[in-house]
Short mmCIF file of C-alpha atoms and ligand atoms in Angstrom, two decimals:
data_model
loop_
_atom_site.label_atom_id
_atom_site.label_comp_id
_atom_site.label_asym_id
_atom_site.label_seq_id
_atom_site.Cartn_x
_atom_site.Cartn_y
_atom_site.Cartn_z
CA MET A 286 54.96 78.01 168.94
CA THR A 287 51.21 77.67 169.55
CA VAL A 288 50.34 75.46 166.56
CA GLN A 289 51.71 71.94 166.44
CA PRO A 290 54.90 72.12 164.31
CA LEU A 291 55.03 69.99 161.16
CA ILE A 292 58.68 69.32 161.84
CA HIS A 293 60.09 69.20 165.32
CA ALA A 294 63.72 68.30 165.98
CA ARG A 295 65.86 68.45 169.09
CA GLY A 296 69.52 67.52 169.23
CA LEU A 297 69.27 65.84 165.83
CA VAL A 298 72.50 64.09 164.84
CA LYS A 299 73.56 62.16 161.74
CA ARG A 300 76.86 60.30 161.70
CA PHE A 301 78.42 58.28 158.92
CA GLY A 302 80.91 56.02 160.69
CA ASP A 303 82.91 58.41 162.85
CA PHE A 304 82.13 61.42 160.65
CA THR A 305 79.42 63.74 161.96
CA ALA A 306 77.39 65.30 159.12
CA VAL A 307 74.68 66.82 161.35
CA ALA A 308 75.95 67.77 164.77
CA GLY A 309 72.87 68.24 166.96
CA ILE A 310 70.35 70.67 165.53
CA ASP A 311 67.02 72.02 166.86
CA LEU A 312 64.19 72.93 164.49
CA ASP A 313 60.50 73.75 164.45
CA VAL A 314 58.67 74.31 161.18
CA ALA A 315 55.07 75.55 161.40
CA PRO A 316 52.27 74.75 158.93
CA GLY A 317 52.27 77.14 155.96
CA GLU A 318 55.83 78.30 156.50
CA ALA A 319 58.49 78.46 153.83
CA PHE A 320 61.54 77.35 155.73
CA GLY A 321 65.10 77.23 154.40
CA PHE A 322 68.47 75.69 155.12
CA LEU A 323 71.16 77.99 153.79
CA GLY A 324 74.72 76.72 153.81
CA PRO A 325 77.77 75.89 151.69
CA ASN A 326 78.68 72.48 150.25
CA GLY A 327 78.97 69.83 152.92
CA ALA A 328 77.09 71.82 155.58
CA GLY A 329 74.74 68.89 156.23
CA LYS A 330 71.65 70.22 154.43
CA SER A 331 70.88 67.09 152.40
CA SER A 332 71.65 64.82 155.36
CA THR A 333 69.06 66.76 157.36
CA MET A 334 66.53 66.70 154.52
CA ARG A 335 66.92 62.95 154.12
CA MET A 336 66.14 62.44 157.80
CA ILE A 337 63.07 64.67 157.47
CA GLY A 338 62.09 62.73 154.34
CA CYS A 339 62.29 59.46 156.33
CA VAL A 340 64.88 57.89 154.04
CA SER A 341 67.74 58.18 156.52
CA THR A 342 67.59 57.25 160.19
CA PRO A 343 68.71 59.81 162.78
CA THR A 344 71.76 58.67 164.74
CA GLU A 345 70.67 60.61 167.83
CA GLY A 346 68.08 63.09 168.99
CA THR A 347 64.35 63.64 168.67
CA LEU A 348 62.58 64.04 165.33
CA SER A 349 58.89 64.22 164.67
CA ILE A 350 57.32 64.87 161.25
CA LEU A 351 53.60 65.72 161.00
CA GLY A 352 53.36 64.63 164.62
CA MET A 353 54.70 61.16 163.83
CA ASP A 354 57.91 59.23 164.38
CA PRO A 355 59.88 58.82 161.13
CA VAL A 356 61.29 55.45 162.15
CA ARG A 357 57.98 53.87 163.19
CA ASP A 358 55.60 55.75 160.86
CA GLY A 359 57.86 56.36 157.83
CA VAL A 360 55.34 54.98 155.33
CA LYS A 361 52.47 57.07 156.69
CA ILE A 362 54.61 60.21 156.76
CA ARG A 363 55.95 59.71 153.23
CA ALA A 364 52.39 59.45 151.91
CA ARG A 365 51.91 63.09 152.97
CA LEU A 366 55.30 64.40 151.80
CA GLY A 367 56.39 65.68 148.41
CA VAL A 368 60.09 65.21 147.84
CA CYS A 369 62.31 66.87 145.27
CA PRO A 370 65.78 65.36 145.85
CA GLN A 371 69.03 67.18 145.10
CA LEU A 372 69.57 65.10 141.95
CA ASP A 373 66.60 64.48 139.65
CA ASN A 374 65.63 60.82 139.69
CA LEU A 375 63.05 60.81 136.93
CA ASP A 376 62.46 57.62 134.96
CA PRO A 377 64.17 58.08 131.56
CA ASP A 378 62.21 55.18 130.00
CA LEU A 379 58.90 56.95 130.56
CA THR A 380 57.39 60.05 129.01
CA VAL A 381 56.96 63.27 130.97
CA ALA A 382 53.27 62.50 131.63
CA GLU A 383 53.99 58.86 132.51
CA ASN A 384 56.50 59.95 135.11
CA LEU A 385 53.56 61.55 136.91
CA THR A 386 50.87 58.92 136.29
CA THR A 387 53.20 56.12 137.44
CA TYR A 388 53.80 58.04 140.63
CA ALA A 389 50.06 58.58 141.06
CA ARG A 390 49.47 54.82 140.86
CA TYR A 391 52.21 54.31 143.42
CA PHE A 392 50.15 56.48 145.78
CA GLY A 393 47.04 54.45 144.97
CA LEU A 394 45.21 57.03 142.84
CA PRO A 395 42.77 55.53 140.29
CA ARG A 396 44.10 55.74 136.71
CA ALA A 397 41.67 58.41 135.53
CA GLU A 398 42.32 60.52 138.59
CA GLY A 399 46.07 60.09 138.03
CA ARG A 400 45.79 61.27 134.43
CA ARG A 401 43.69 64.26 135.47
CA ARG A 402 46.17 65.16 138.19
CA ALA A 403 49.15 64.74 135.81
CA ALA A 404 47.56 67.08 133.25
CA GLU A 405 46.82 69.67 135.93
CA LEU A 406 50.37 69.54 137.31
CA LEU A 407 51.99 69.72 133.87
CA GLU A 408 49.93 72.83 133.29
CA PHE A 409 51.12 74.22 136.63
CA VAL A 410 54.82 73.70 135.81
CA GLN A 411 54.29 74.78 132.17
CA LEU A 412 55.23 71.47 130.61
CA SER A 413 51.88 70.52 129.01
CA ASP A 414 53.35 70.75 125.51
CA ARG A 415 56.10 68.26 126.49
CA ALA A 416 53.73 65.67 127.99
CA GLU A 417 54.54 63.00 125.41
CA SER A 418 58.25 63.75 125.24
CA LYS A 419 60.82 61.49 126.88
CA VAL A 420 62.74 62.89 129.87
CA ASP A 421 66.27 62.96 128.42
CA PRO A 422 65.81 65.76 125.88
CA LEU A 423 64.38 68.11 128.52
CA SER A 424 66.53 71.00 129.73
CA GLY A 425 67.77 71.06 133.32
CA GLY A 426 65.09 73.55 134.29
CA MET A 427 62.34 71.44 132.70
CA LYS A 428 63.55 68.31 134.53
CA ARG A 429 63.52 70.24 137.77
CA ARG A 430 59.97 71.44 137.13
CA LEU A 431 58.89 67.89 136.33
CA THR A 432 60.46 66.63 139.57
CA ILE A 433 58.54 69.31 141.46
CA ALA A 434 55.31 68.36 139.67
CA ARG A 435 55.94 64.74 140.62
CA ALA A 436 56.44 65.80 144.25
CA MET A 437 52.95 67.35 144.15
CA VAL A 438 51.11 64.27 142.80
CA ASN A 439 49.88 63.14 146.23
CA GLN A 440 48.79 66.67 147.25
CA PRO A 441 51.38 66.73 150.04
CA ASP A 442 51.09 68.76 153.24
CA LEU A 443 54.83 69.26 153.29
CA VAL A 444 57.16 69.64 150.30
CA LEU A 445 60.90 69.07 150.67
CA LEU A 446 63.07 70.69 147.99
CA ASP A 447 66.79 69.98 148.08
CA GLU A 448 68.52 72.72 146.05
CA PRO A 449 65.58 73.25 143.70
CA THR A 450 67.44 75.59 141.32
CA THR A 451 71.13 74.66 141.51
CA GLY A 452 72.72 74.64 138.09
CA LEU A 453 69.85 76.43 136.34
CA ASP A 454 70.13 79.65 134.36
CA PRO A 455 68.59 82.83 135.83
CA GLN A 456 65.43 82.62 133.72
CA ALA A 457 64.76 79.01 134.72
CA ARG A 458 65.39 79.89 138.36
CA HIS A 459 62.95 82.78 138.31
CA LEU A 460 60.24 80.64 136.74
CA LEU A 461 60.75 78.02 139.45
CA TRP A 462 60.69 80.62 142.21
CA GLU A 463 57.42 81.95 140.87
CA ARG A 464 55.87 78.45 140.88
CA LEU A 465 57.15 77.71 144.39
CA PHE A 466 55.77 81.03 145.55
CA ARG A 467 52.35 80.01 144.22
CA LEU A 468 52.52 76.73 146.12
CA LYS A 469 53.29 78.68 149.25
CA GLN A 470 50.29 80.93 148.62
CA GLN A 471 48.14 77.81 148.33
CA GLY A 472 49.17 77.02 151.90
CA VAL A 473 51.71 74.27 151.16
CA THR A 474 54.53 74.12 153.69
CA LEU A 475 57.87 74.35 151.89
CA VAL A 476 61.20 73.25 153.28
CA LEU A 477 64.11 73.91 151.00
CA THR A 478 67.88 73.92 150.99
CA THR A 479 70.02 76.27 149.00
CA HIS A 480 73.44 77.84 148.85
CA TYR A 481 72.06 80.82 146.96
CA MET A 482 71.38 83.70 149.29
CA ASP A 483 69.03 85.36 146.78
CA GLU A 484 66.93 82.20 146.69
CA ALA A 485 66.73 82.12 150.47
CA GLU A 486 65.77 85.81 150.53
CA GLN A 487 63.11 85.36 147.85
CA LEU A 488 61.42 82.24 149.12
CA CYS A 489 61.95 81.77 152.84
CA ASP A 490 59.89 83.26 155.66
CA ARG A 491 62.44 81.86 158.03
CA LEU A 492 65.73 80.09 157.63
CA VAL A 493 68.63 78.59 159.43
CA VAL A 494 72.20 79.18 158.38
CA MET A 495 74.08 75.87 158.52
CA ASP A 496 77.81 75.32 158.58
CA ALA A 497 79.73 72.11 159.27
CA GLY A 498 76.67 70.28 160.62
CA ARG A 499 75.57 73.05 162.96
CA ILE A 500 73.00 75.82 162.90
CA VAL A 501 74.92 79.08 163.30
CA ALA A 502 71.95 81.47 163.06
CA GLU A 503 68.19 81.40 162.69
CA GLY A 504 65.55 83.96 161.74
CA SER A 505 63.80 85.73 158.89
CA PRO A 506 66.12 86.96 156.11
CA ARG A 507 65.56 90.53 157.32
CA SER A 508 66.21 89.81 160.99
CA LEU A 509 69.36 87.83 160.17
CA ILE A 510 70.73 90.76 158.20
CA GLU A 511 69.78 93.22 160.94
CA THR A 512 71.41 91.10 163.63
CA HIS A 513 74.55 89.98 161.83
CA SER A 514 75.42 92.71 159.36
CA THR A 515 75.26 96.45 158.78
CA ARG A 516 72.63 98.14 156.62
CA GLU A 517 75.02 98.62 153.72
CA VAL A 518 78.20 97.11 152.38
CA VAL A 519 80.86 98.81 150.28
CA GLU A 520 82.80 96.64 147.86
CA LEU A 521 86.20 98.07 146.96
CA ARG A 522 88.47 96.74 144.21
CA TYR A 523 92.09 97.81 143.80
CA GLY A 524 93.33 96.15 140.62
CA ASP A 525 96.63 94.40 141.36
CA THR A 526 97.39 96.06 144.71
CA PRO A 527 97.82 93.42 147.46
CA LEU A 528 94.66 93.91 149.50
CA GLU A 529 96.00 92.81 152.88
CA SER A 530 98.31 95.86 152.84
CA LEU A 531 95.22 98.10 152.83
CA ARG A 532 93.52 96.55 155.83
CA GLY A 533 95.29 98.70 158.41
CA LYS A 534 94.85 101.87 156.37
CA LEU A 535 91.10 101.30 156.21
CA ASP A 536 90.86 100.61 159.92
CA GLY A 537 87.85 102.34 161.46
CA VAL A 538 86.09 103.07 158.17
CA GLY A 539 82.74 101.42 158.83
CA GLU A 540 82.13 98.84 161.53
CA ARG A 541 84.02 95.91 160.10
CA ILE A 542 86.32 95.00 157.21
CA ASP A 543 86.59 91.72 155.31
CA VAL A 544 89.46 91.22 152.90
CA LEU A 545 88.49 88.71 150.21
CA PRO A 546 90.86 87.44 147.48
CA ASP A 547 89.47 89.88 144.90
CA ARG A 548 87.91 92.70 146.93
CA ILE A 549 87.55 94.42 150.26
CA LEU A 550 84.17 94.61 151.99
CA LEU A 551 83.48 97.52 154.31
CA TYR A 552 80.43 97.12 156.53
CA ALA A 553 78.74 100.42 157.28
CA ASP A 554 75.22 101.67 157.87
CA ASP A 555 75.95 104.59 155.55
CA GLY A 556 77.92 103.27 152.58
CA ASP A 557 78.37 106.62 150.86
CA ALA A 558 79.86 108.16 154.00
CA ALA A 559 82.31 105.24 154.18
CA VAL A 560 83.30 105.79 150.54
CA ALA A 561 83.88 109.50 151.27
CA GLU A 562 86.15 108.52 154.17
CA VAL A 563 88.09 106.10 151.91
CA HIS A 564 88.76 108.98 149.51
CA ARG A 565 89.68 111.33 152.38
CA ARG A 566 92.41 108.81 153.30
CA ASP A 567 93.72 108.88 149.69
CA LEU A 568 92.81 105.24 149.17
CA ALA A 569 90.77 105.69 145.97
CA PRO A 570 89.81 102.23 144.65
CA SER A 571 89.73 101.22 140.98
CA SER A 572 86.05 100.39 141.40
CA VAL A 573 83.48 100.81 144.13
CA LEU A 574 80.00 99.41 144.75
CA VAL A 575 77.66 100.40 147.56
CA ARG A 576 74.89 97.86 148.13
CA ARG A 577 72.50 96.65 150.80
CA SER A 578 73.63 93.84 153.06
CA SER A 579 72.65 90.33 152.02
CA LEU A 580 72.57 86.87 153.59
CA GLU A 581 75.96 86.27 151.97
CA ASP A 582 77.36 88.96 154.28
CA VAL A 583 75.63 87.31 157.23
CA PHE A 584 77.30 84.02 156.38
CA LEU A 585 80.70 85.64 155.91
CA ASN A 586 80.36 87.44 159.21
CA LEU A 587 79.37 84.26 161.06
CA THR A 588 81.90 81.88 159.53
CA GLY A 589 84.63 83.97 157.90
CA ARG A 590 83.92 82.20 154.61
CA THR A 591 81.77 82.83 151.53
CA LEU A 592 78.73 80.67 150.70
CA VAL A 593 79.76 79.80 147.16
CA ASP A 594 83.47 79.66 146.44
N1 LIG B 744 76.21 58.47 152.84
C1 LIG B 744 77.26 59.16 153.28
N2 LIG B 744 78.38 58.55 153.75
C2 LIG B 744 79.43 59.26 154.20
N3 LIG B 744 79.49 60.60 154.27
C3 LIG B 744 78.40 61.27 153.85
C4 LIG B 744 77.23 60.61 153.34
N4 LIG B 744 76.33 61.55 152.99
C5 LIG B 744 76.90 62.73 153.26
N5 LIG B 744 78.13 62.58 153.77
C6 LIG B 744 79.04 63.65 154.21
O1 LIG B 744 78.34 64.48 155.12
C7 LIG B 744 78.67 65.85 154.91
C8 LIG B 744 77.39 66.62 154.69
O2 LIG B 744 76.83 66.21 153.45
P1 LIG B 744 75.46 66.77 152.91
O3 LIG B 744 75.21 66.09 151.62
O4 LIG B 744 74.45 66.68 153.96
O5 LIG B 744 75.84 68.30 152.68
P2 LIG B 744 75.05 69.44 151.91
O6 LIG B 744 74.93 70.58 152.83
O7 LIG B 744 73.80 68.88 151.34
O8 LIG B 744 76.06 69.82 150.75
P3 LIG B 744 75.80 70.21 149.20
O9 LIG B 744 75.52 71.68 149.19
O10 LIG B 744 77.10 69.89 148.55
O11 LIG B 744 74.66 69.38 148.70
C9 LIG B 744 79.62 65.89 153.73
O12 LIG B 744 80.94 66.00 154.22
C10 LIG B 744 79.40 64.55 153.04
O13 LIG B 744 80.58 64.11 152.41
MG1 LIG B 745 73.09 68.68 149.48
#
């Protein structure tokens, strides 16, 4: 990497007692990148984010954020970070606008400047009409947008988003993606965690796939799919037929077979040709879907498990 990375980690480890949550990871995030951690529950995503956010001390390894040491320069680093934690921690006693202006004062902005900034950010996350409302009556998606607005109060160089859209309905997720995409276009460096492969595909230039505290693959969404899966995937369903009994009969159709509890996945560059072969073997399924490979398939291929169970 020719430019100085905003985040640089080597052999980064986080232990809680004798449990290892992050088992020695290497990372470089460049300015302007949208970088993701994709992994299932317990993979170590939040533990990593908290170290990057300077609220948790690495147990071992090297970590530098914005060229500084998080242990020695935590205060200086945090002044240039925007953080959206996994669980919203908005102040329920304050109004929507006050949640932002209070934060602005915390960063030393003059009152008038804080109010101006709050109004601008509420506009950006489409919450201007809720400015005087308390936090509690807001929907999950609105709270998430407010937390993101709050993370932007100090005009951060680096924004950390821990599962920005978990638990939101599709419409709320798409609105958030669109706003995050705009931030990225403005040149803000985004680091996010997710266990939604579509989110990772939509937002991330580059991502690491994490499992059990380790990085199991790294690259752009496209390159990960090219390296770790076939072009297409065929999903076969067989009603009540025990699927394991079909594994042998499907042997050699496509490059690889995964038998899941409710369906069989056939990995093939040409899905339609694979379906034709399934029919030729008299193994007509009750339903069939041919689709492009996704990051979910990459994860399954690398770990033998699905991202969201
Ligand atoms: N403060 C803590 N003390 C003890 N164990 C912890 C602590 N924080 C996290 N862990 C454990 O470390 C592992 C990784 O947790 P972490 O929160 O980093 O995972 P995650 O990838 O963010 O998962 P999720 O998708 O559920 O948010 C888990 O097994 C968790 O129980
Ligand atoms: Mg987490």
